[in-house]
PDB file of C-alpha atoms in Angstrom:
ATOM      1  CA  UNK A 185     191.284  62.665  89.265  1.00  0.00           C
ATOM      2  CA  UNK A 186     189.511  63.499  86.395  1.00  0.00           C
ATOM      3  CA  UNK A 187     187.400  61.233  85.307  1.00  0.00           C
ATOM      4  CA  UNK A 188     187.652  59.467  88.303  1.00  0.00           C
ATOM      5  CA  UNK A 189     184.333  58.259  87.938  1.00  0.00           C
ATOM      6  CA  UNK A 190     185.369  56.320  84.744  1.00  0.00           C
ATOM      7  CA  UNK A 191     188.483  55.270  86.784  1.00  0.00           C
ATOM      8  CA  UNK A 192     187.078  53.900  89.269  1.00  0.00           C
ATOM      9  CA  UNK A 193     185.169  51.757  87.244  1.00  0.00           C
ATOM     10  CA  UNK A 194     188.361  50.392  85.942  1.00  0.00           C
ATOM     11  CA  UNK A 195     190.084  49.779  89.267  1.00  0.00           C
ATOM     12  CA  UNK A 196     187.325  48.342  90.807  1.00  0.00           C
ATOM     13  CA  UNK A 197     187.535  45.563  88.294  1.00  0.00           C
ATOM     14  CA  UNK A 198     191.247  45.118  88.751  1.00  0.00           C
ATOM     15  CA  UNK A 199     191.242  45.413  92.528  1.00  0.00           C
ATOM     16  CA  UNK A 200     188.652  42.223  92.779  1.00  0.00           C
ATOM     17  CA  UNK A 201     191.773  40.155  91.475  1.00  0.00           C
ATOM     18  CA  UNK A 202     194.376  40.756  94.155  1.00  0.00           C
ATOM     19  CA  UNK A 203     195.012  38.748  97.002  1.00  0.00           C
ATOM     20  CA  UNK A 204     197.640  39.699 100.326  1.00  0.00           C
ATOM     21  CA  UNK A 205     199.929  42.194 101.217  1.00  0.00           C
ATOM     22  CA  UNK A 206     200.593  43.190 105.026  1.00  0.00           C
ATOM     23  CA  UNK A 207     198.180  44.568 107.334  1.00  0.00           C
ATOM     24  CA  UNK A 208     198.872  48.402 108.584  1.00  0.00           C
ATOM     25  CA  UNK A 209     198.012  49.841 112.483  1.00  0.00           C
ATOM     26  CA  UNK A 210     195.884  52.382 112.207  1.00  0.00           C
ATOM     27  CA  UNK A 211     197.346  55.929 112.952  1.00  0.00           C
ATOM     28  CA  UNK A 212     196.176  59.846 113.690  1.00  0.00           C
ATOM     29  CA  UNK A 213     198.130  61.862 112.104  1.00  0.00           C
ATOM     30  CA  UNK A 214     198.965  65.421 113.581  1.00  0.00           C
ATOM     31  CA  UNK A 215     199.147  67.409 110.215  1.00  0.00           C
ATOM     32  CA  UNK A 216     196.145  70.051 108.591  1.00  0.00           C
ATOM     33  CA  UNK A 217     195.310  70.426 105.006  1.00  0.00           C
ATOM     34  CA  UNK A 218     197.242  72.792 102.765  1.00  0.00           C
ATOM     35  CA  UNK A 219     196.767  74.981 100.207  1.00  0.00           C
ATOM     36  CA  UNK A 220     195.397  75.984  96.876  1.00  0.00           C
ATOM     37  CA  UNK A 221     196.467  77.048  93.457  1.00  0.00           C
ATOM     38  CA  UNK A 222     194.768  76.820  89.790  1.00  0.00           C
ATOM     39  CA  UNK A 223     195.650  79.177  87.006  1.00  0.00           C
ATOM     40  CA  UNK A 224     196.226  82.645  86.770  1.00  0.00           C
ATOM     41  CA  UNK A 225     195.419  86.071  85.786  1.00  0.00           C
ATOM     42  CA  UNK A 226     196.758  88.580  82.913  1.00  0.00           C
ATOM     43  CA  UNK A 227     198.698  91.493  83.657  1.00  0.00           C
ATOM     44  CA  UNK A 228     195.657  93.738  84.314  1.00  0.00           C
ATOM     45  CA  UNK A 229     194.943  91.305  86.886  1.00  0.00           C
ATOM     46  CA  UNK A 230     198.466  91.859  88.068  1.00  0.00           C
ATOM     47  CA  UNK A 231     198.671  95.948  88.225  1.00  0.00           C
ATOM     48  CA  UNK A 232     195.430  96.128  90.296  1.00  0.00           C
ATOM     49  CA  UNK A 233     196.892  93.656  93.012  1.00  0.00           C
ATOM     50  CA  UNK A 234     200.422  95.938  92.496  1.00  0.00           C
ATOM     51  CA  UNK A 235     199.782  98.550  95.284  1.00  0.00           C
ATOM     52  CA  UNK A 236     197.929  95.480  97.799  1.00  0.00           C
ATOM     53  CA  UNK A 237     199.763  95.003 100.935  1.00  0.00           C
ATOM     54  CA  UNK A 238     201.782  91.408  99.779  1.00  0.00           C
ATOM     55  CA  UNK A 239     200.912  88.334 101.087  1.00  0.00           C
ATOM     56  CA  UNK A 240     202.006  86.711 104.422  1.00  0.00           C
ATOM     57  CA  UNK A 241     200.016  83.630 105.692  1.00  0.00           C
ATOM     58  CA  UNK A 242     198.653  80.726 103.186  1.00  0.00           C
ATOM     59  CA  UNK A 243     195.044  82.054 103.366  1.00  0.00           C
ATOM     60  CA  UNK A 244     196.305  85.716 101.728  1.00  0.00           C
ATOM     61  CA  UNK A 245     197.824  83.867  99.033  1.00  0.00           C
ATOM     62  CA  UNK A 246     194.725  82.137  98.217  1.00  0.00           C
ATOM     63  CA  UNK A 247     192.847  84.934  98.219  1.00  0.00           C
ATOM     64  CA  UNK A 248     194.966  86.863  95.993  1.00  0.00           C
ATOM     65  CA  UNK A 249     195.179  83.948  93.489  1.00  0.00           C
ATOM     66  CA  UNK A 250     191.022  83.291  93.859  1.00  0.00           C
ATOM     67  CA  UNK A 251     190.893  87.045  92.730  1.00  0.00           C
ATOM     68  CA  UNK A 252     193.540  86.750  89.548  1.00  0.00           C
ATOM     69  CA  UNK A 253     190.777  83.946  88.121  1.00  0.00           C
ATOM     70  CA  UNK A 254     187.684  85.574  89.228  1.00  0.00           C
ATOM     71  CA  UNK A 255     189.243  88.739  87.269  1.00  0.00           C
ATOM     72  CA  UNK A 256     189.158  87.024  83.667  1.00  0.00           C
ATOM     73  CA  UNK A 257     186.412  85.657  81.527  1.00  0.00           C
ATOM     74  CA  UNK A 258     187.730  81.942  81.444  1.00  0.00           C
ATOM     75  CA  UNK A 259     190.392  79.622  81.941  1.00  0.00           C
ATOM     76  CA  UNK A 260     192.191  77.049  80.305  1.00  0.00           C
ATOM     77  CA  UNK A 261     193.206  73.786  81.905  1.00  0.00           C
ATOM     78  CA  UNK A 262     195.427  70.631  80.892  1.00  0.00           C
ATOM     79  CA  UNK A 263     194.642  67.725  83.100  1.00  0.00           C
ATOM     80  CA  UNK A 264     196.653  64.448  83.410  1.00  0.00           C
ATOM     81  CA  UNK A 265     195.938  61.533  86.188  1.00  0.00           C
ATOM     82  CA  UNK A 266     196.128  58.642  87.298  1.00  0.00           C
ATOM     83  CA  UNK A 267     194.629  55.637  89.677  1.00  0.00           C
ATOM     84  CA  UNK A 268     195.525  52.008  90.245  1.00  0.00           C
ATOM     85  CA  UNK A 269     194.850  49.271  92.828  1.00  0.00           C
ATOM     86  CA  UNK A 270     197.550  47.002  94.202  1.00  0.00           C
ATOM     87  CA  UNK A 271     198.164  44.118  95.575  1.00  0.00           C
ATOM     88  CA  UNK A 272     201.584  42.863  96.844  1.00  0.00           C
ATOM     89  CA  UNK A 273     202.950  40.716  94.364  1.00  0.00           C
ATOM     90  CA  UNK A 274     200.866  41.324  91.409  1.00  0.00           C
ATOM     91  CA  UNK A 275     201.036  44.014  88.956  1.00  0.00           C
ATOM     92  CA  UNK A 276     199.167  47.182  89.520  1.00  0.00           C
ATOM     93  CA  UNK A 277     195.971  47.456  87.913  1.00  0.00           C
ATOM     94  CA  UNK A 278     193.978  50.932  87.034  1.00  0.00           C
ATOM     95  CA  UNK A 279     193.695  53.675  84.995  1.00  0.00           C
ATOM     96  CA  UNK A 280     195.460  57.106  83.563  1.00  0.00           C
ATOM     97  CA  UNK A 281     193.574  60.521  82.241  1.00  0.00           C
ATOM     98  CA  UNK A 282     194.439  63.254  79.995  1.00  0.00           C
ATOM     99  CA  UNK A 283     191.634  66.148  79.550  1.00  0.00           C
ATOM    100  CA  UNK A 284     191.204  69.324  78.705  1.00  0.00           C
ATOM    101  CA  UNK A 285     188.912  71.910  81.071  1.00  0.00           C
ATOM    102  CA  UNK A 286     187.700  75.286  79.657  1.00  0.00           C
ATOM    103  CA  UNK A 287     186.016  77.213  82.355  1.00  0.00           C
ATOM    104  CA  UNK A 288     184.169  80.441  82.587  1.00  0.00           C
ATOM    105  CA  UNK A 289     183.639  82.422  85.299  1.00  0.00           C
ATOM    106  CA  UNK A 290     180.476  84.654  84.258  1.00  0.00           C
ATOM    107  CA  UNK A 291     178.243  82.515  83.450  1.00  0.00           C
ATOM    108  CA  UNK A 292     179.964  79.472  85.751  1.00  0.00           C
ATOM    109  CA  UNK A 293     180.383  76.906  83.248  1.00  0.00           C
ATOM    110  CA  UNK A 294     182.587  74.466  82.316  1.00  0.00           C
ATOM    111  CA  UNK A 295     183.397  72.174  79.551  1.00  0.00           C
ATOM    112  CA  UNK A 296     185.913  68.680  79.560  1.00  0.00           C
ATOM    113  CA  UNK A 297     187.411  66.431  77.301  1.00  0.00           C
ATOM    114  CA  UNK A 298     189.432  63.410  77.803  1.00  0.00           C
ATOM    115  CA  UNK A 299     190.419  59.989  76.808  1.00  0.00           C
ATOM    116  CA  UNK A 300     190.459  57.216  80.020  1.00  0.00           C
ATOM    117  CA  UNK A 301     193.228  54.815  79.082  1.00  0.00           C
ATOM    118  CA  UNK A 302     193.044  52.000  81.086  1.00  0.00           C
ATOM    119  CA  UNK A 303     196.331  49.437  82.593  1.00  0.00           C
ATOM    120  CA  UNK A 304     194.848  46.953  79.369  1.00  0.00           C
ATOM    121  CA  UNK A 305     195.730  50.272  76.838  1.00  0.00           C
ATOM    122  CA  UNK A 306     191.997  50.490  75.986  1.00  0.00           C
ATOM    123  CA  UNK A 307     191.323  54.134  75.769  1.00  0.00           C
ATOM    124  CA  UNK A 308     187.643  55.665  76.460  1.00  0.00           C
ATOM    125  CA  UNK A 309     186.891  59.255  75.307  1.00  0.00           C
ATOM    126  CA  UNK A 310     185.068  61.428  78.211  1.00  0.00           C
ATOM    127  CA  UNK A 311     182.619  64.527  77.971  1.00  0.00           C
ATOM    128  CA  UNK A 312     181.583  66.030  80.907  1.00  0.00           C
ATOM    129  CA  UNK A 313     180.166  69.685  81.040  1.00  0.00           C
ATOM    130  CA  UNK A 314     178.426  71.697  83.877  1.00  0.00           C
ATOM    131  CA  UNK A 315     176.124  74.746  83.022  1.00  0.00           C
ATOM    132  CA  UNK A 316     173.593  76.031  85.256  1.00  0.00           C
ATOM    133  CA  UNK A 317     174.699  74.168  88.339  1.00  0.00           C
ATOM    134  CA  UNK A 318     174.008  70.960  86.639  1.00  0.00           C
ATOM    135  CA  UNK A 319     176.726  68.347  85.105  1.00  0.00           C
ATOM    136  CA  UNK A 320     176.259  66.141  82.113  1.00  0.00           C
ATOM    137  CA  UNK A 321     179.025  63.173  82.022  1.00  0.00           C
ATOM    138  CA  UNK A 322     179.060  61.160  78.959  1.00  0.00           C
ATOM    139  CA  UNK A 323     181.124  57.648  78.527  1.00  0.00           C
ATOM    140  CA  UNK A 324     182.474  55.677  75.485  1.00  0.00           C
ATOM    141  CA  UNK A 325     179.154  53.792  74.347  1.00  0.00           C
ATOM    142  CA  UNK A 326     177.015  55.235  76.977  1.00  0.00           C
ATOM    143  CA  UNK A 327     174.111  58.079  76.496  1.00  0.00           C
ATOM    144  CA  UNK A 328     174.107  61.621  78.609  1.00  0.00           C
ATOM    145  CA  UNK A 329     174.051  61.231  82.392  1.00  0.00           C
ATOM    146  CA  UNK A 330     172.900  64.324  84.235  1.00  0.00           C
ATOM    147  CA  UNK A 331     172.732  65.379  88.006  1.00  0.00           C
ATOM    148  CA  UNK A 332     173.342  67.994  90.093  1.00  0.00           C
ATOM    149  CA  UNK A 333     177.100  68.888  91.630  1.00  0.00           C
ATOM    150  CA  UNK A 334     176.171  67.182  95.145  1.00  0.00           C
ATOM    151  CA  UNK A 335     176.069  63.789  93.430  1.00  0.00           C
ATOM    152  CA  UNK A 336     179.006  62.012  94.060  1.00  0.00           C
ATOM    153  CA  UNK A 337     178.805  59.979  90.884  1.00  0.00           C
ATOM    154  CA  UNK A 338     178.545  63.657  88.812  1.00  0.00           C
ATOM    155  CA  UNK A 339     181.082  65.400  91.436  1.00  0.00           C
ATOM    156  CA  UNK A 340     183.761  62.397  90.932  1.00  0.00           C
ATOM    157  CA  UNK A 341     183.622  63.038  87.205  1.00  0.00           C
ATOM    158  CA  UNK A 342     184.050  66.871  87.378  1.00  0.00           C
ATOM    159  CA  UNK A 343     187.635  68.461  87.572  1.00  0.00           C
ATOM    160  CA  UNK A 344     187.430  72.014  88.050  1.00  0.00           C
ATOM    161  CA  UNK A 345     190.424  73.711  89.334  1.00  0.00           C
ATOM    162  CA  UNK A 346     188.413  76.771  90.170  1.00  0.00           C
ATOM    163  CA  UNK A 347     186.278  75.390  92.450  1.00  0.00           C
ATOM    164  CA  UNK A 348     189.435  73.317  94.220  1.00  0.00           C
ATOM    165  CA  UNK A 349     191.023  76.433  94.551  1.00  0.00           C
ATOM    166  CA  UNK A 350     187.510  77.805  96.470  1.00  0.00           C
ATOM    167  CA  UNK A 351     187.272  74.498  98.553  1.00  0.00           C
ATOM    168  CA  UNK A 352     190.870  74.587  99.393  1.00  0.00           C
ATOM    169  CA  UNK A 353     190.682  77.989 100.867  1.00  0.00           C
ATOM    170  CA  UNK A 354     188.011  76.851 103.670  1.00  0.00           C
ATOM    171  CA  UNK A 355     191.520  74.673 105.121  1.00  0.00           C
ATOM    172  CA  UNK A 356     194.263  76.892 103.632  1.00  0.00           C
ATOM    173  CA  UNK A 357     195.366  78.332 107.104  1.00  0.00           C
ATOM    174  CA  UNK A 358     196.963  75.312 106.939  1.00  0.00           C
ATOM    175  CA  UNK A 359     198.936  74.697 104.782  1.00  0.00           C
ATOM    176  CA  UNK A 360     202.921  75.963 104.542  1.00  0.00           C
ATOM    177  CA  UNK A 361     204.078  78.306 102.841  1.00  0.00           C
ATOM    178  CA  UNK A 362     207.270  78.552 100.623  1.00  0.00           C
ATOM    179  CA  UNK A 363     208.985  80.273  97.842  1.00  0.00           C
ATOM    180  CA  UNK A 364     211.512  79.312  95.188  1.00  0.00           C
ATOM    181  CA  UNK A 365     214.259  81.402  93.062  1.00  0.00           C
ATOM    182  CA  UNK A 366     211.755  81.736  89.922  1.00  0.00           C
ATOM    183  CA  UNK A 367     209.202  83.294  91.695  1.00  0.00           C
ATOM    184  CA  UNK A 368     206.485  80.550  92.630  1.00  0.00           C
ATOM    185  CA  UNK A 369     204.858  80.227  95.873  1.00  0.00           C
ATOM    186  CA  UNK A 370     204.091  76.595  97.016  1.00  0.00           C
ATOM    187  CA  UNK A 371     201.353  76.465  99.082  1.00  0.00           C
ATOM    188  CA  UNK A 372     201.229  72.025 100.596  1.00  0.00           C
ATOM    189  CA  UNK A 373     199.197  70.760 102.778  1.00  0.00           C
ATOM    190  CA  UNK A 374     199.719  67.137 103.598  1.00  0.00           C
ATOM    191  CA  UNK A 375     198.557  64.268 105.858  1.00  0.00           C
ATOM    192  CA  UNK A 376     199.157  60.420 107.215  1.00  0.00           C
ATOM    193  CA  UNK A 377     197.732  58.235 109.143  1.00  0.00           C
ATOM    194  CA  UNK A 378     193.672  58.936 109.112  1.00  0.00           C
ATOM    195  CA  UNK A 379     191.498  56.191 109.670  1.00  0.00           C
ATOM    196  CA  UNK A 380     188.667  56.651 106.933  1.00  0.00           C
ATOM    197  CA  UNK A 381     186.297  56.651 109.550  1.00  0.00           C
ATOM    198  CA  UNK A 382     188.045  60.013 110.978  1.00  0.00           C
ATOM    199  CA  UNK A 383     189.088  61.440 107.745  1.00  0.00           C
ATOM    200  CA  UNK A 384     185.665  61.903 107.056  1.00  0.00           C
ATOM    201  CA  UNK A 385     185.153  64.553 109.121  1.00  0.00           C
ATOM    202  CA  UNK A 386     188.305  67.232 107.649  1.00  0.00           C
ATOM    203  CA  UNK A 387     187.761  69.569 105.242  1.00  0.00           C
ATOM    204  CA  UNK A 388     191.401  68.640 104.077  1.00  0.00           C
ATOM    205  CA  UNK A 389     190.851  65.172 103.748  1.00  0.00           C
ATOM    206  CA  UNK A 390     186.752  65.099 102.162  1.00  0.00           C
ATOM    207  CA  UNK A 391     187.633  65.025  98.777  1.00  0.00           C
ATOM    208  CA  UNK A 392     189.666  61.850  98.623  1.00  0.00           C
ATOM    209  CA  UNK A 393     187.575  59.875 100.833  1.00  0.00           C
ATOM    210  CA  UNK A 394     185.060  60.986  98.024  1.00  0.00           C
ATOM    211  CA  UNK A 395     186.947  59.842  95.227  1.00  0.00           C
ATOM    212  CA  UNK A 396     187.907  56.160  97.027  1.00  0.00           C
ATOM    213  CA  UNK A 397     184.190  55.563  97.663  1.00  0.00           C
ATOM    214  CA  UNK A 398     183.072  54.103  94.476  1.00  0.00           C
ATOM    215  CA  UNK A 399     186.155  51.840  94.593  1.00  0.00           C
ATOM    216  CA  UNK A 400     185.992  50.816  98.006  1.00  0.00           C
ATOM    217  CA  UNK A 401     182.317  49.753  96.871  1.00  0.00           C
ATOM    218  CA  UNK A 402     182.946  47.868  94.542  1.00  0.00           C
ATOM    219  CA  UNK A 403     185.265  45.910  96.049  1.00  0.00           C
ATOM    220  CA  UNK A 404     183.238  45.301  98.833  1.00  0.00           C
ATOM    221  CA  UNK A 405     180.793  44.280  96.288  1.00  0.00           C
ATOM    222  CA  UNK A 406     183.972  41.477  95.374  1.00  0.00           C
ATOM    223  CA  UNK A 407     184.129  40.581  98.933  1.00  0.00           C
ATOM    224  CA  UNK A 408     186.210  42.934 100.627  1.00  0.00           C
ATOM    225  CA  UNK A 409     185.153  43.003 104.306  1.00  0.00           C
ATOM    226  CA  UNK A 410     187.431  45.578 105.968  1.00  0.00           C
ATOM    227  CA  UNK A 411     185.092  48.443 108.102  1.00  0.00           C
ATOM    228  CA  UNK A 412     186.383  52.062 107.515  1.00  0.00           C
ATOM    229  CA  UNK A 413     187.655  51.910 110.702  1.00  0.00           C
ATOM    230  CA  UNK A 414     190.265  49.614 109.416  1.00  0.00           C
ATOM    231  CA  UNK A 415     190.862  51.249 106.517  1.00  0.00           C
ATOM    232  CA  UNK A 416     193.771  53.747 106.846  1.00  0.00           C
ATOM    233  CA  UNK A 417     195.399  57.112 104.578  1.00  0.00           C
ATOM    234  CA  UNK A 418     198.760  56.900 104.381  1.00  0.00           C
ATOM    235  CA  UNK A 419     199.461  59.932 102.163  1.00  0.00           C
ATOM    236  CA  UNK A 420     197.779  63.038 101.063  1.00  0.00           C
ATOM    237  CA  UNK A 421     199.391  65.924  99.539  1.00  0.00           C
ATOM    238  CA  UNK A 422     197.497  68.672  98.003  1.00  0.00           C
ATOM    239  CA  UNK A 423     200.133  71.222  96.217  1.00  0.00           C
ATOM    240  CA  UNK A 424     199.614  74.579  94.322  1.00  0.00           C
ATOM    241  CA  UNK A 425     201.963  76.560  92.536  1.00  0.00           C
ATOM    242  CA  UNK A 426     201.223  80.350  92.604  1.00  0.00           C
ATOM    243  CA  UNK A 427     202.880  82.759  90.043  1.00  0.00           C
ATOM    244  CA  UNK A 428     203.942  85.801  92.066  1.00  0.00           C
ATOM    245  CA  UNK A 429     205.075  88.093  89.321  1.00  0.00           C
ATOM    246  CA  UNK A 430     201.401  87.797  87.957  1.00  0.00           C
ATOM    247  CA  UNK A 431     199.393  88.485  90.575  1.00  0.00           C
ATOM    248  CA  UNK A 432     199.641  85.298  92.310  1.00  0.00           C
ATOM    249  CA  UNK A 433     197.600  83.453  89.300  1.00  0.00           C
ATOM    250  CA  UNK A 434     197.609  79.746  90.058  1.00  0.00           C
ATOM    251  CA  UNK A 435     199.814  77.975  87.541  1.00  0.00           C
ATOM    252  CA  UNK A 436     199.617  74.131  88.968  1.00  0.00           C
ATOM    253  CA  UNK A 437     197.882  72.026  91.335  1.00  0.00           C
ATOM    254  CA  UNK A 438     198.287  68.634  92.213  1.00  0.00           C
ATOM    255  CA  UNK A 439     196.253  66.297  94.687  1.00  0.00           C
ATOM    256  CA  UNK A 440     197.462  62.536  95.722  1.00  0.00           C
ATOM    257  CA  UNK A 441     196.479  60.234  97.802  1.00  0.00           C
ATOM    258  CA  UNK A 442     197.051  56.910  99.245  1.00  0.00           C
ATOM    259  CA  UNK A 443     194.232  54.286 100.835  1.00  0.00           C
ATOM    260  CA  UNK A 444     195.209  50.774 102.537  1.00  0.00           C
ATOM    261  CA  UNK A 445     192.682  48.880 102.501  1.00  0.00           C
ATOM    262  CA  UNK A 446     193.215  45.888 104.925  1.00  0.00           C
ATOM    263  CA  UNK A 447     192.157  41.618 102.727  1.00  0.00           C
ATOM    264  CA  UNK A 448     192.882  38.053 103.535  1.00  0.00           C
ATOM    265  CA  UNK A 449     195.740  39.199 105.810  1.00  0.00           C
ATOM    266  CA  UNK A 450     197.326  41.809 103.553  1.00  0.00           C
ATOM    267  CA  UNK A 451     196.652  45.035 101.895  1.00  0.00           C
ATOM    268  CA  UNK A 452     195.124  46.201  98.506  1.00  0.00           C
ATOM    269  CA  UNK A 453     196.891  50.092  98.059  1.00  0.00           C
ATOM    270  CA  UNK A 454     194.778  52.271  96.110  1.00  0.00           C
ATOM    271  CA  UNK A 455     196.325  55.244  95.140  1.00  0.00           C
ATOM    272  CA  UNK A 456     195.236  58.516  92.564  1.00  0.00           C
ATOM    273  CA  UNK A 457     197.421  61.662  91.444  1.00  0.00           C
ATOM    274  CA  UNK A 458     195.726  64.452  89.745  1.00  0.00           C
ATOM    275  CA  UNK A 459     197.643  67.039  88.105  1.00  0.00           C
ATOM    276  CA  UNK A 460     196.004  70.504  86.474  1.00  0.00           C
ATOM    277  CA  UNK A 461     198.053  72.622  84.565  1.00  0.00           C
ATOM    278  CA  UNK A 462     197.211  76.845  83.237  1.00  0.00           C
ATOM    279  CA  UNK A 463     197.662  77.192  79.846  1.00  0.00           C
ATOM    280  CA  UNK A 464     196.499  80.834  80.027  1.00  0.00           C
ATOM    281  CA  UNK A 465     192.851  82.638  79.052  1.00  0.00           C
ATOM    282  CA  UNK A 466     189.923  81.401  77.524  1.00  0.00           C
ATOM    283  CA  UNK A 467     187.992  83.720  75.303  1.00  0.00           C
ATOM    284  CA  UNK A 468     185.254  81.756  74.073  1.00  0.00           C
ATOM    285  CA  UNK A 469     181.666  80.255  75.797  1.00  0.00           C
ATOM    286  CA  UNK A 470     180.823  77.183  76.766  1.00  0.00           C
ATOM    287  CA  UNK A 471     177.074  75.231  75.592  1.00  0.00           C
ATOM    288  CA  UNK A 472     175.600  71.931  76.044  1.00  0.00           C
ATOM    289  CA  UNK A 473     176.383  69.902  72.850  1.00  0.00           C
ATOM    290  CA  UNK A 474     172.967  68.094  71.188  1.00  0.00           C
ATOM    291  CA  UNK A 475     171.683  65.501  72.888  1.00  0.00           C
ATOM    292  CA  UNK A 476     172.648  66.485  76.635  1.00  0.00           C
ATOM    293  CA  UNK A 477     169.844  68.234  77.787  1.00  0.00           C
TER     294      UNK A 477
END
């Protein structure tokens, strides 16, 4: 989730202090990735989509909704997540996110806030920006890290629904497709089963073995011995909402995930939920505050 980077952190120290829960058999699961959604376009956006054929398979929606946000200046985004590492019989231990994304789409940049609260109720304000292809994450207490996108320790810290949407249309012909009575398209791919080792290696399923990584470090780092192979995902779901009476604009997306991760004869669950909300346009520009660069 957002700020998963900080989050991790947190669960990494919690995780070292479990001990048992039940082994799980590894299993392959037989379901694809689904897909996307972020937020949406304005009415313009709407009329020039009005005469398009409509949409039939997952992959047209996507691309009707990646056109709605590459049609306005910039987007607004409410983000609120959450991560935690269990062990059976002891209280789950982790971390929850709230943020706020502003993102532009000419120039690319993007700008968000947030406070990490973690399972102790200490909360930890969060900057993170990206301009130029670069991202700048800043921590409570700690001075301006900077990297570029394909570091995981930058990447993990970034939530950009824009891009998800973009990643999630490389596995989107997978995902189903339905509709409700107040005009929202779901588009869901889910999963179960994947052995780390062989989640690796899915579009669908590259993201959250991203995001458990610095975890599953650091509690290797505590003593945790179990090989990805023995490490299992028990649940993915990757959900977005489409608006269909405004040009399919993305209006929610939410990504979850669940990890076993085999100790002393039992399990430690980790688990995240990311949800991104539109709250409409975003007139304004973003720039690197002082002191980033």
């Amino acid at each position: 989730m957002s700020g998963r980077r900080a989050l991790g952190a947190a669960l990494a120290v919690v995780a070292l202090a479990v001990s048992g829960c039940s082994a799980q058999e590894e299993k392959q699961a037989s379901v694809e990735p689904s897909a996307a959604v972020t937020t949406g376009a304005t009415g313009a956006a709407h009329s020039t989509h009005a005469s398009a054929p409509p949409p039939k398979t997952a992959a047209d929606f996507v691309a009707r909704a990646r056109q709605a946000l590459a049609a306005e200046k910039g987007w607004t985004f409410e983000l609120r997540g959450s991560e935690s590492a269990t062990m059976r019989g002891q209280a789950p231990s982790g971390a929850g996110y709230t943020a706020t994304v502003h993102r532009t789409t000419d120039p690319v940049a993007l700008r968000q806030t947030g406070t990490v609260t973690t399972s102790k109720g200490e909360r930890k304000p969060q900057a993170v920006y990206v301009v130029g292809g670069t991202g700048y994450v800043k921590d409570a207490g700690e001075g301006w890290k900077k990297g570029p996108l394909s570091d995981p320790d930058i990447a993990d810290a970034v939530e950009d629904p824009v891009a998800d949407l973009d990643a999630f249309a490389v596995y989107a012909r997978s995902a189903t497709v339905s509709r409700t009575g107040d005009g929202t398209v779901r588009l869901e791919v889910s999963a179960s089963g994947w052995q780390l080792t062989a989640a690796r290696s899915r579009p669908a399923l590259r993201r959250a073995v991203r995001e458990v990584e610095p975890t599953l470090a650091q509690l290797r780092g505590a003593g945790v011995t179990a090989a990805d192979s023995q490490i299992t995902l028990t649940a993915f779901t990757e959900t977005w909402d489409l608006d269909a009476a405004h040009g399919y604009r993305p209006a929610s997306h939410r990504f979850a995930f669940t990890f076993l991760v085999p100790y002393r004869g039992g399990d430690i669950t980790v688990k995240q939920e990311v949800r991104a909300g539109n709250r409409g346009l975003f007139a304004g520009h973003v720039a690197l505050p002082s002191g980033a660069q």
